[in-house]
Amino acid sequence: MKINHNFLFFILFPVICGCGKEHKQKPTKMAAQEHKKVIYQVFTRLFGNENSTNKPWGTIEENGVGKFNDFTDQALNEIKNLGVTHIWYTGVLHHAMVTDYTKYGISNDDPDVVKGRAGSPYAVKDYYNVDPDMAVDPSQRMQEFEALIRRTHEHGMKVIIDIVPNHVARKYAGLNNPAGVSDFGANDDVKTDYKKDNNFYYIIDEAFSVPHWNGGYLPLGGEKHPLVDGKFDEYPAKWTGNGSRLSRPDQNDWYETVKINYGIRPDGGKDFETLPEGFDKKEPIEHFNFWKDKAIPDSWKKFRDIAHFWLEKGVDGLRYDMAEMVPVEFWSYLNSSIKIKYPKALLLAEVYNPGQYRDYIHLGKMDYLYDKVGFYDSIKHVMQGHGWTDHLPIVQKEVSDIEHHMLHFLENHDEQRIASPDFAGSAEKGKPAMVVSTTISTAPTLLYFAQELGEPGADHAGFGSPTRTSIYDYIGVPALQRWINQKKYDGAQLSTREKELREFYQKLLTFTINSEALMGSYQEIHFYNKEHNANYDHRIFSFVRWSDQEHLIIVSNFDETKYYDLDLVIPEDLISDWKLKNGSYQVEDQLNKSIKEVLYVDNGKGRVHINLSPLESAIFKLKRNE
């Protein structure tokens, strides 16, 4: 889920200072111990759905739905062979929806406070079970998901799921709570707007009212439904998930959810201890010990128990939705408890405020954060044609001290598909960006399902608009369906262009997870070449990556019409660092091994000829002379 802010818009312009000073970055201690990770984010209920009806607001019977069992051995094998190390199964927790499962003891949800027909995966209704939509037998849904965890592990990949700590569904109803666990709000004092151990905030003496609908929107597209009456029984009203204190939230608020209270008073004060000075440098065990004797708000304990419940089931990592809307002290408490018991768990957070990155990493003990506001926003502008590549090394330098923690992506469920007309209009424009995104840092790469096929997200599913694959309704994903090919998962129905695109992604990602250099040092040579090469400009970008055993020269052409034929210059300091003597060295493109060039070193400076077609990249690997 993404807040609808106007975040800082980077104006891309030629950098006028420091251009001649290349940014050099040595590997961190953490990075040196690992290989690159590739996280495949898949919207679980859409993955195996081969129904192509795609009726707006269609029911599960009309439009179909994917199942946990659709991730067969063959499907998982093909995902693994794409170069994937982790699968983020998005939307598996039981969330509010319109489909009727009352025969399984599940209460119906009111469409007036559900987005779409299938519902938002970020309006969790029961934290201790998974969504019935995705089970062949809904009464055995947990067992079917546990079997998927085991199958994923058998294919050498790790499992990530979402935890949504900031809010829950408007009608939370846990049916599967472990012994001693009460529902959110079950023990709240509803006669006061706030208490430290209340799970929710209340609007005293006011009942909740459904938003006024504007712009032609109606629940279920205007379809008649016994529960669609413009009413929802909630008294007293609770604060809405995005923090709205209105008993009738706005249509653009997260009206389907309610805000969780973490001990932050309505005036902003904190009803819990703050971390002492210097705790950003402390290890998880010291954070864990700090909280052991502290009075902790009830919501903290509930989410600690939830996180541990799923990790105990074999889940390997957690992706935290809108983590910056929850106090960093809670993350210190939760994540230190996780790292003590599950030291290898991967903890990924959605944070959009660059000013808070280091707090959530060093104090909150997150492993990875989204690099959205800096890297993604900048490279998106370049892909669209109005941004300059000059800005890429600048935003990379801004996070150089935490670059290993900054997850890179070009698509996810919140962002537009690359091939959609509102983004780039062509999946091919993602190719140079993907090369740069996956190779510029030691951080993990996120690949959104069907990105590798060029899926444009063009279908109108119901709630929301196209350009993003819907997370709210039952829908098929056409490009993915062609790859699935009647559960053969062989891509036989793909077009030639789609097959070539997937092969590109497979070749690139497989290379990244096996490369030592990509966990080593980095230096941009972009500005040096702009100064020393008349044919080099702001639509091309170059940098180098290296370790003791592997040396890479990476160059990408972001222009969709221009060819580049030039000698790329390698600065003297790099030639010295690489311990290269005068002479010639063969370099081979790892994306197209039929392309071999020569790196010439003369008087301490190097040059290598490059010939790049529009939207083409090269990853040249140096072959040392014996």
XYZ file of C-alpha atoms in Angstrom:
626
model
C 0.000 0.000 0.000
C 1.297 3.466 -0.791
C 0.331 6.783 0.740
C -1.079 9.222 -1.798
C 1.383 11.997 -1.006
C 3.068 14.403 -3.355
C 6.563 13.183 -2.623
C 9.609 15.113 -3.634
C 9.762 15.382 -7.410
C 13.334 15.218 -8.631
C 13.993 17.767 -11.332
C 16.611 16.249 -13.557
C 19.200 18.660 -14.828
C 22.875 18.574 -15.793
C 24.942 18.391 -12.623
C 27.188 21.442 -12.484
C 29.436 20.554 -9.587
C 31.558 17.564 -8.758
C 31.068 16.042 -12.214
C 34.676 15.120 -12.627
C 34.854 13.236 -9.343
C 33.711 9.678 -9.798
C 31.794 8.129 -6.952
C 33.695 5.166 -5.591
C 32.136 2.811 -3.113
C 33.762 -0.083 -1.330
C 31.737 -3.121 -0.252
C 30.229 -3.170 3.208
C 31.110 -5.949 5.605
C 27.552 -7.287 5.322
C 27.532 -7.247 1.551
C 30.824 -9.084 1.320
C 29.281 -12.101 3.051
C 26.402 -12.612 0.625
C 25.299 -12.994 -2.961
C 22.647 -10.884 -4.629
C 19.050 -11.712 -3.809
C 16.210 -11.631 -6.330
C 12.700 -11.400 -4.885
C 9.842 -12.449 -7.153
C 6.713 -10.659 -5.979
C 3.635 -12.550 -7.082
C 0.050 -11.535 -6.441
C -0.932 -14.995 -5.296
C -4.615 -15.157 -6.194
C -3.921 -14.007 -9.766
C -0.997 -16.288 -10.562
C -2.728 -19.492 -11.646
C -5.997 -17.991 -12.884
C -6.453 -18.971 -16.548
C -9.969 -17.540 -16.891
C -9.855 -14.796 -19.551
C -13.368 -13.339 -19.078
C -12.047 -10.275 -17.223
C -15.470 -8.785 -16.606
C -15.225 -5.571 -14.560
C -16.368 -6.307 -10.998
C -16.749 -9.970 -12.027
C -17.431 -12.595 -9.397
C -15.076 -15.415 -8.547
C -17.311 -17.718 -10.622
C -17.235 -15.345 -13.617
C -13.573 -14.315 -13.611
C -11.890 -17.158 -11.765
C -9.126 -17.150 -9.174
C -5.727 -18.754 -8.733
C -4.949 -21.286 -6.021
C -1.975 -22.148 -3.843
C -1.866 -25.468 -5.695
C -1.233 -23.651 -8.995
C 2.346 -23.178 -7.809
C 3.215 -26.670 -8.971
C 6.678 -28.177 -9.017
C 6.961 -27.169 -12.673
C 5.849 -23.595 -11.980
C 8.269 -23.218 -9.076
C 11.083 -24.728 -11.099
C 10.544 -22.168 -13.867
C 10.433 -19.308 -11.374
C 13.652 -20.557 -9.804
C 15.296 -20.803 -13.233
C 14.438 -17.173 -13.853
C 17.120 -16.326 -11.297
C 14.864 -16.014 -8.250
C 16.019 -16.612 -4.677
C 12.895 -15.520 -2.757
C 9.169 -15.505 -3.549
C 7.023 -12.849 -1.931
C 3.551 -14.354 -1.888
C 1.505 -11.167 -1.768
C -2.010 -11.159 -0.363
C -2.115 -14.538 1.358
C -3.441 -13.413 4.751
C -7.207 -13.603 5.242
C -8.547 -10.181 4.292
C -12.004 -8.651 3.888
C -13.799 -9.635 0.674
C -17.293 -9.792 -0.812
C -17.334 -13.497 -1.751
C -19.559 -15.543 0.588
C -17.762 -18.154 2.727
C -20.342 -18.379 5.498
C -20.575 -22.158 5.140
C -17.005 -22.270 6.465
C -17.932 -20.158 9.475
C -16.542 -16.935 7.965
C -18.736 -13.849 8.339
C -19.673 -11.801 5.278
C -18.028 -8.430 4.716
C -19.944 -5.312 3.769
C -19.140 -4.089 0.224
C -19.577 -0.516 1.473
C -16.235 -0.911 3.283
C -14.449 -3.303 0.916
C -12.402 -2.106 -2.042
C -13.198 -4.233 -5.074
C -14.950 -7.590 -4.953
C -11.954 -9.705 -3.942
C -10.862 -7.064 -1.441
C -7.630 -5.336 -0.544
C -4.928 -7.672 0.789
C -3.995 -4.810 3.118
C -7.310 -4.940 4.971
C -6.499 -8.045 7.004
C -9.496 -9.668 8.700
C -7.834 -12.629 10.431
C -4.090 -12.623 11.043
C -3.967 -16.294 11.976
C -5.183 -17.794 8.711
C -4.899 -17.398 4.963
C -7.374 -16.310 2.343
C -10.071 -18.895 1.516
C -10.120 -17.773 -2.139
C -6.817 -19.497 -2.809
C -7.600 -22.893 -1.331
C -9.073 -25.801 -3.258
C -10.751 -26.701 0.037
C -11.249 -23.522 2.115
C -11.580 -25.596 5.295
C -7.995 -26.785 4.656
C -6.598 -23.447 3.524
C -3.826 -23.283 6.109
C -2.666 -26.799 5.272
C -2.592 -25.924 1.560
C -0.458 -22.851 2.250
C 1.885 -24.813 4.490
C 2.325 -27.284 1.626
C 3.225 -24.348 -0.656
C 5.867 -23.204 1.820
C 7.378 -26.704 1.755
C 7.299 -26.899 -2.059
C 8.972 -23.518 -2.361
C 11.737 -24.626 -0.013
C 12.185 -27.865 -1.924
C 12.927 -25.784 -5.019
C 15.623 -23.836 -3.214
C 13.722 -20.593 -2.703
C 12.648 -18.757 0.429
C 9.160 -17.482 1.293
C 8.155 -13.915 2.168
C 4.661 -12.774 3.199
C 3.145 -9.416 4.161
C 2.550 -8.137 7.655
C 0.404 -4.978 7.784
C 1.053 -3.403 11.195
C -0.517 0.025 10.687
C -4.143 -1.025 10.173
C -6.601 -3.913 9.998
C -9.910 -4.482 8.231
C -12.847 -2.403 9.420
C -14.487 -5.644 10.578
C -11.670 -7.705 12.101
C -12.875 -11.170 13.108
C -10.271 -13.724 14.125
C -11.539 -17.280 13.889
C -8.220 -19.035 14.359
C -6.529 -17.259 17.256
C -4.059 -19.363 19.231
C -4.915 -20.026 22.861
C -4.762 -16.859 24.926
C -4.850 -14.493 21.922
C -7.726 -12.000 21.789
C -8.909 -10.082 18.732
C -7.810 -6.539 18.037
C -10.097 -4.238 19.995
C -11.756 -7.009 21.992
C -10.547 -5.582 25.310
C -10.588 -1.878 24.387
C -12.209 0.748 26.577
C -14.472 2.312 23.921
C -15.620 5.136 26.202
C -12.397 7.051 25.644
C -10.665 8.166 22.476
C -7.312 6.786 23.590
C -5.695 4.475 26.102
C -2.205 3.055 25.886
C -3.429 -0.547 25.725
C -6.393 0.079 23.439
C -5.740 -1.366 19.987
C -7.795 1.330 18.224
C -8.497 5.056 18.463
C -12.139 6.081 18.900
C -14.289 9.035 17.919
C -16.469 9.298 20.990
C -20.242 9.727 20.598
C -20.085 9.431 16.806
C -21.075 6.542 14.566
C -19.094 5.622 11.485
C -20.585 6.741 8.163
C -19.749 5.376 4.726
C -17.936 7.945 2.544
C -19.800 10.059 0.035
C -19.045 8.553 -3.380
C -17.822 10.883 -6.119
C -16.640 10.553 -9.705
C -19.171 7.900 -10.612
C -17.858 5.336 -8.133
C -20.311 2.908 -6.543
C -19.519 -0.247 -4.545
C -19.476 -3.287 -6.844
C -19.923 -0.930 -9.778
C -23.522 -0.251 -8.790
C -24.602 -3.894 -8.676
C -27.473 -4.620 -6.309
C -26.333 -6.494 -3.230
C -28.157 -7.117 0.062
C -25.392 -5.434 2.065
C -24.871 -2.423 -0.205
C -27.041 0.172 1.535
C -24.625 3.011 2.267
C -24.382 1.944 5.900
C -21.906 0.144 8.110
C -22.510 -0.445 11.796
C -19.600 0.861 13.867
C -20.098 2.744 17.110
C -18.176 4.562 18.280
C -16.379 5.245 15.017
C -12.704 4.376 14.820
C -9.896 6.334 13.225
C -9.350 5.279 9.629
C -6.178 3.454 8.565
C -4.401 6.459 7.084
C -4.993 8.433 10.288
C -8.217 10.223 9.362
C -10.118 11.226 12.498
C -13.392 11.764 10.657
C -16.358 9.557 11.458
C -17.187 9.834 7.753
C -13.804 9.446 6.043
C -13.169 10.758 2.561
C -13.524 8.466 -0.444
C -9.748 8.695 -0.958
C -8.957 7.706 2.625
C -8.242 4.100 3.568
C -11.858 3.830 4.697
C -11.844 0.011 4.549
C -9.317 -0.111 7.413
C -8.886 1.155 10.970
C -5.727 2.588 12.480
C -3.796 0.574 15.066
C -2.774 2.348 18.270
C 0.914 1.818 19.172
C 0.909 3.998 22.264
C 1.079 7.282 20.354
C -1.303 9.722 22.019
C -3.613 11.809 19.796
C -1.407 14.835 20.523
C 1.652 12.922 19.270
C 3.153 12.102 22.654
C 4.583 8.643 23.314
C 3.384 6.257 26.022
C 6.486 4.077 25.830
C 10.210 4.340 26.373
C 12.426 5.852 23.694
C 15.731 4.326 22.727
C 18.813 5.750 24.457
C 21.440 7.716 22.596
C 23.757 5.526 20.561
C 21.338 2.626 20.090
C 21.667 3.009 16.320
C 25.039 1.326 16.767
C 23.803 -1.481 19.025
C 23.279 -5.084 17.972
C 19.805 -6.724 18.018
C 20.554 -8.546 21.287
C 21.038 -5.209 23.047
C 17.752 -3.909 21.630
C 16.036 -7.112 22.721
C 17.404 -6.803 26.257
C 16.401 -3.144 26.440
C 12.714 -3.956 25.907
C 12.541 -7.006 28.202
C 11.566 -5.080 31.353
C 9.623 -2.254 29.700
C 5.860 -1.665 29.802
C 4.832 -2.433 26.215
C 1.525 -1.331 24.587
C -0.812 -4.232 23.855
C -0.669 -3.722 20.065
C 3.098 -4.284 20.142
C 2.609 -7.679 21.754
C -0.123 -8.660 19.309
C 2.035 -8.000 16.270
C 5.064 -9.663 17.848
C 2.982 -12.792 18.323
C 1.658 -12.589 14.744
C 5.138 -12.257 13.235
C 6.508 -15.155 15.271
C 3.479 -17.310 14.398
C 4.275 -17.127 10.672
C 8.026 -17.505 11.056
C 7.406 -20.616 13.153
C 5.416 -22.025 10.215
C 8.469 -21.805 7.982
C 8.019 -18.373 6.399
C 11.519 -16.969 5.809
C 10.824 -13.265 5.600
C 8.310 -10.517 6.246
C 7.447 -7.490 4.151
C 6.082 -4.714 6.347
C 3.430 -2.496 4.782
C 3.750 1.280 5.405
C 6.335 0.790 8.137
C 6.978 4.511 8.546
C 3.420 4.983 9.916
C 4.427 2.899 12.944
C 6.950 4.227 15.524
C 10.529 3.106 15.048
C 10.685 1.967 18.689
C 8.153 -0.752 17.881
C 10.380 -1.988 15.067
C 13.332 -2.132 17.453
C 11.180 -4.237 19.784
C 9.742 -6.544 17.106
C 12.729 -7.006 14.835
C 15.202 -7.587 17.643
C 12.900 -10.327 18.963
C 12.845 -11.862 15.483
C 16.582 -11.661 14.928
C 17.272 -13.374 18.251
C 15.059 -16.349 17.409
C 15.198 -16.317 13.577
C 18.549 -14.685 12.707
C 18.221 -15.457 8.982
C 14.744 -13.943 8.583
C 14.560 -11.294 5.853
C 12.845 -8.097 7.020
C 11.743 -5.725 4.248
C 9.924 -2.458 4.900
C 7.905 -0.050 2.803
C 9.298 3.371 3.796
C 9.092 6.434 1.553
C 10.687 9.181 3.636
C 14.443 9.381 2.906
C 14.962 11.332 6.112
C 13.893 8.271 8.086
C 15.795 5.581 6.171
C 18.693 5.325 8.592
C 16.460 5.265 11.664
C 14.463 2.325 10.315
C 17.640 0.473 9.359
C 19.844 1.182 12.382
C 17.250 1.679 15.135
C 14.409 -0.363 13.660
C 16.727 -3.198 12.576
C 15.227 -3.542 9.097
C 17.258 -5.460 6.544
C 15.916 -3.689 3.458
C 13.816 -0.640 2.537
C 12.244 0.404 -0.758
C 14.524 2.689 -2.787
C 11.503 4.405 -4.283
C 11.787 8.165 -3.793
C 15.412 8.259 -4.928
C 16.376 5.549 -7.381
C 13.006 4.366 -8.733
C 11.610 7.857 -9.268
C 14.788 8.978 -11.010
C 15.174 5.995 -13.327
C 11.469 6.149 -14.213
C 11.997 9.673 -15.522
C 14.935 8.459 -17.600
C 12.831 5.620 -19.020
C 10.101 8.078 -19.927
C 12.572 10.176 -21.897
C 12.556 13.410 -19.911
C 15.099 12.459 -17.272
C 18.876 12.584 -17.583
C 21.103 9.682 -16.581
C 23.267 12.286 -14.811
C 20.896 11.998 -11.860
C 21.374 8.250 -11.310
C 24.855 8.394 -9.745
C 23.721 11.338 -7.632
C 20.803 9.499 -6.005
C 22.999 6.421 -5.617
C 25.611 8.489 -3.812
C 22.963 9.849 -1.430
C 22.486 6.353 0.017
C 26.071 5.128 -0.358
C 26.358 4.391 3.368
C 23.179 2.254 3.316
C 23.117 1.115 -0.322
C 23.055 -2.564 0.640
C 19.757 -2.008 2.455
C 17.944 -0.216 -0.400
C 15.818 -2.652 -2.415
C 15.630 -1.863 -6.150
C 12.529 -2.394 -8.283
C 10.909 -1.136 -11.494
C 7.446 -2.555 -10.816
C 5.431 -3.665 -7.816
C 1.744 -3.836 -6.939
C 1.616 -0.101 -6.107
C 3.381 1.117 -9.243
C 2.368 1.270 -12.884
C 3.411 -1.459 -15.272
C 6.376 -0.407 -17.435
C 4.473 -1.264 -20.615
C 1.426 0.805 -19.626
C 0.986 4.028 -21.624
C 1.185 6.164 -18.480
C 4.646 4.807 -17.625
C 6.849 3.977 -20.617
C 4.415 2.452 -23.113
C 6.859 -0.327 -23.968
C 8.354 -3.179 -21.969
C 11.544 -2.793 -24.028
C 12.233 0.513 -22.266
C 12.604 -1.454 -19.075
C 15.615 -3.376 -20.333
C 18.408 -0.800 -19.816
C 16.783 0.288 -16.564
C 16.685 -3.293 -15.323
C 20.377 -3.762 -16.113
C 21.298 -0.644 -14.150
C 18.862 -1.370 -11.327
C 20.136 -4.911 -10.774
C 23.855 -4.193 -11.063
C 24.519 -0.748 -9.579
C 24.366 -1.853 -5.935
C 24.688 -4.813 -3.602
C 21.002 -4.555 -2.663
C 18.351 -7.124 -3.602
C 16.303 -6.843 -6.783
C 12.518 -7.072 -6.807
C 10.791 -8.474 -9.893
C 6.997 -8.167 -10.085
C 5.266 -11.147 -11.637
C 4.708 -10.853 -15.423
C 7.092 -7.884 -15.598
C 9.441 -10.271 -17.382
C 6.693 -10.819 -19.984
C 5.862 -7.168 -20.603
C 2.376 -7.289 -19.049
C 0.798 -3.802 -19.531
C -1.969 -4.032 -16.890
C -4.498 -2.825 -19.446
C -7.643 -4.550 -18.158
C -10.250 -2.680 -16.154
C -10.967 -4.997 -13.250
C -13.433 -2.907 -11.269
C -12.058 -0.869 -8.359
C -9.325 1.480 -9.529
C -8.069 2.030 -13.048
C -5.757 0.191 -15.476
C -1.952 0.606 -15.733
C -1.583 -1.394 -12.493
C -2.563 -5.048 -12.256
C -5.557 -4.988 -9.927
C -5.065 -6.138 -6.346
C -8.744 -5.613 -5.498
C -10.724 -7.750 -7.951
C -10.831 -11.142 -9.610
C -8.985 -10.782 -12.894
C -6.712 -12.668 -15.255
C -3.237 -11.469 -16.235
C -3.113 -12.041 -20.014
C 0.652 -12.205 -20.555
C 1.043 -14.527 -17.580
C -1.781 -16.742 -18.846
C 0.056 -17.162 -22.142
C 3.155 -18.223 -20.223
C 1.179 -20.641 -18.001
C -0.239 -22.330 -21.115
C -2.831 -24.602 -19.523
C -0.683 -25.307 -16.458
C 2.328 -26.404 -18.502
C 4.286 -23.283 -17.488
C 6.305 -23.482 -20.677
C 5.506 -20.141 -22.356
C 4.368 -21.829 -25.533
C 1.627 -19.262 -26.130
C 3.930 -16.270 -25.744
C 4.729 -14.056 -28.697
C 8.293 -13.989 -29.984
C 8.833 -10.600 -28.342
C 7.522 -11.866 -25.002
C 9.772 -14.925 -25.150
C 12.798 -12.776 -25.947
C 11.985 -10.417 -23.100
C 11.733 -13.267 -20.609
C 15.021 -14.704 -21.879
C 16.624 -11.305 -21.303
C 15.377 -11.184 -17.712
C 16.461 -14.758 -17.098
C 19.955 -14.161 -18.442
C 20.353 -10.928 -16.472
C 18.988 -12.150 -13.143
C 20.834 -15.454 -13.283
C 24.053 -13.556 -13.852
C 23.419 -11.180 -10.939
C 22.871 -13.876 -8.308
C 26.153 -15.564 -9.252
C 28.373 -12.515 -9.638
C 31.012 -11.763 -7.003
C 31.648 -8.301 -8.400
C 28.067 -7.195 -7.772
C 28.682 -7.679 -4.056
C 31.944 -5.783 -4.310
C 33.047 -2.254 -5.136
C 31.295 0.333 -7.302
C 32.449 3.404 -9.181
C 30.553 5.459 -11.697
C 32.507 6.492 -14.800
C 29.611 8.418 -16.294
C 30.779 11.965 -15.574
C 34.359 11.151 -16.512
C 33.178 10.014 -19.927
C 30.950 13.048 -20.359
C 34.025 15.211 -19.834
C 36.417 13.162 -21.958
C 34.218 11.805 -24.735
C 32.385 14.029 -27.215
C 30.019 11.243 -28.294
C 28.914 10.388 -24.753
C 25.785 12.112 -23.381
C 22.943 11.999 -20.829
C 21.013 9.155 -22.499
C 23.751 6.647 -21.760
C 25.059 5.550 -18.374
C 28.179 3.657 -17.315
C 29.831 2.385 -14.163
C 32.099 -0.423 -13.022
C 31.768 -3.147 -10.371
C 34.577 -5.328 -9.114
C 35.839 -7.838 -6.605
C 39.247 -9.474 -6.336
C 38.225 -12.139 -8.859
C 35.769 -10.351 -11.157
C 35.822 -6.996 -12.944
C 32.801 -5.608 -14.817
C 32.241 -2.621 -17.079
C 28.521 -1.878 -17.394
C 26.998 0.500 -19.909
C 23.342 1.069 -20.869
C 21.658 3.017 -23.650
C 18.301 4.450 -22.530
C 17.477 6.051 -25.875
C 14.864 4.318 -28.044
C 16.234 5.618 -31.373
C 19.887 6.555 -30.950
C 22.881 4.285 -31.590
C 26.117 4.773 -29.680
C 29.452 3.926 -31.296
C 32.329 5.197 -29.179
C 35.332 4.371 -27.054
C 34.425 4.240 -23.378
C 37.250 5.607 -21.236
C 38.330 3.905 -18.012
C 40.009 6.386 -15.607
C 43.557 6.000 -14.347
C 42.573 5.338 -10.741
C 40.485 2.337 -11.782
C 43.239 0.917 -13.945
C 45.501 1.238 -10.914
C 42.951 -0.367 -8.559
C 42.491 -3.231 -10.993
C 46.289 -3.616 -11.246
C 46.246 -3.585 -15.052
C 49.458 -3.026 -16.965
C 49.772 -1.474 -20.397
C 48.450 -3.851 -23.032
C 45.197 -5.369 -24.239
C 42.611 -7.415 -22.329
C 39.606 -9.254 -23.692
C 36.175 -8.356 -22.330
C 33.052 -10.428 -22.953
C 29.453 -9.224 -22.735
C 27.595 -11.362 -20.192
C 24.238 -10.574 -21.820
C 25.416 -11.606 -25.272
C 28.532 -13.735 -25.125
C 29.044 -13.527 -28.868
C 30.089 -9.912 -28.309
C 33.726 -9.621 -27.371
C 35.723 -6.411 -27.253
C 39.202 -5.405 -26.154
C 40.151 -3.169 -23.257
C 43.292 -1.295 -24.263
C 45.456 0.127 -21.491
C 48.007 2.765 -22.443
C 49.850 5.125 -20.094
C 47.649 4.080 -17.201
C 44.338 4.833 -18.909
C 41.922 2.350 -20.452
C 39.512 2.425 -23.366
C 37.049 -0.110 -24.716
C 34.953 0.179 -27.845
C 31.200 0.005 -27.400
C 28.506 -0.223 -30.040
C 25.051 -0.081 -28.515
C 21.752 -0.229 -30.346
C 18.738 1.639 -28.923
C 17.764 0.340 -25.446
C 20.735 -2.059 -25.428
C 23.138 -2.721 -22.578
C 26.412 -4.529 -22.113
C 27.973 -6.085 -19.034
C 31.591 -6.539 -20.053
C 33.550 -8.989 -17.952
C 37.301 -8.605 -17.983
C 39.373 -11.644 -18.846
C 42.797 -11.249 -17.312
C 45.861 -12.235 -19.251
C 47.593 -15.328 -17.847
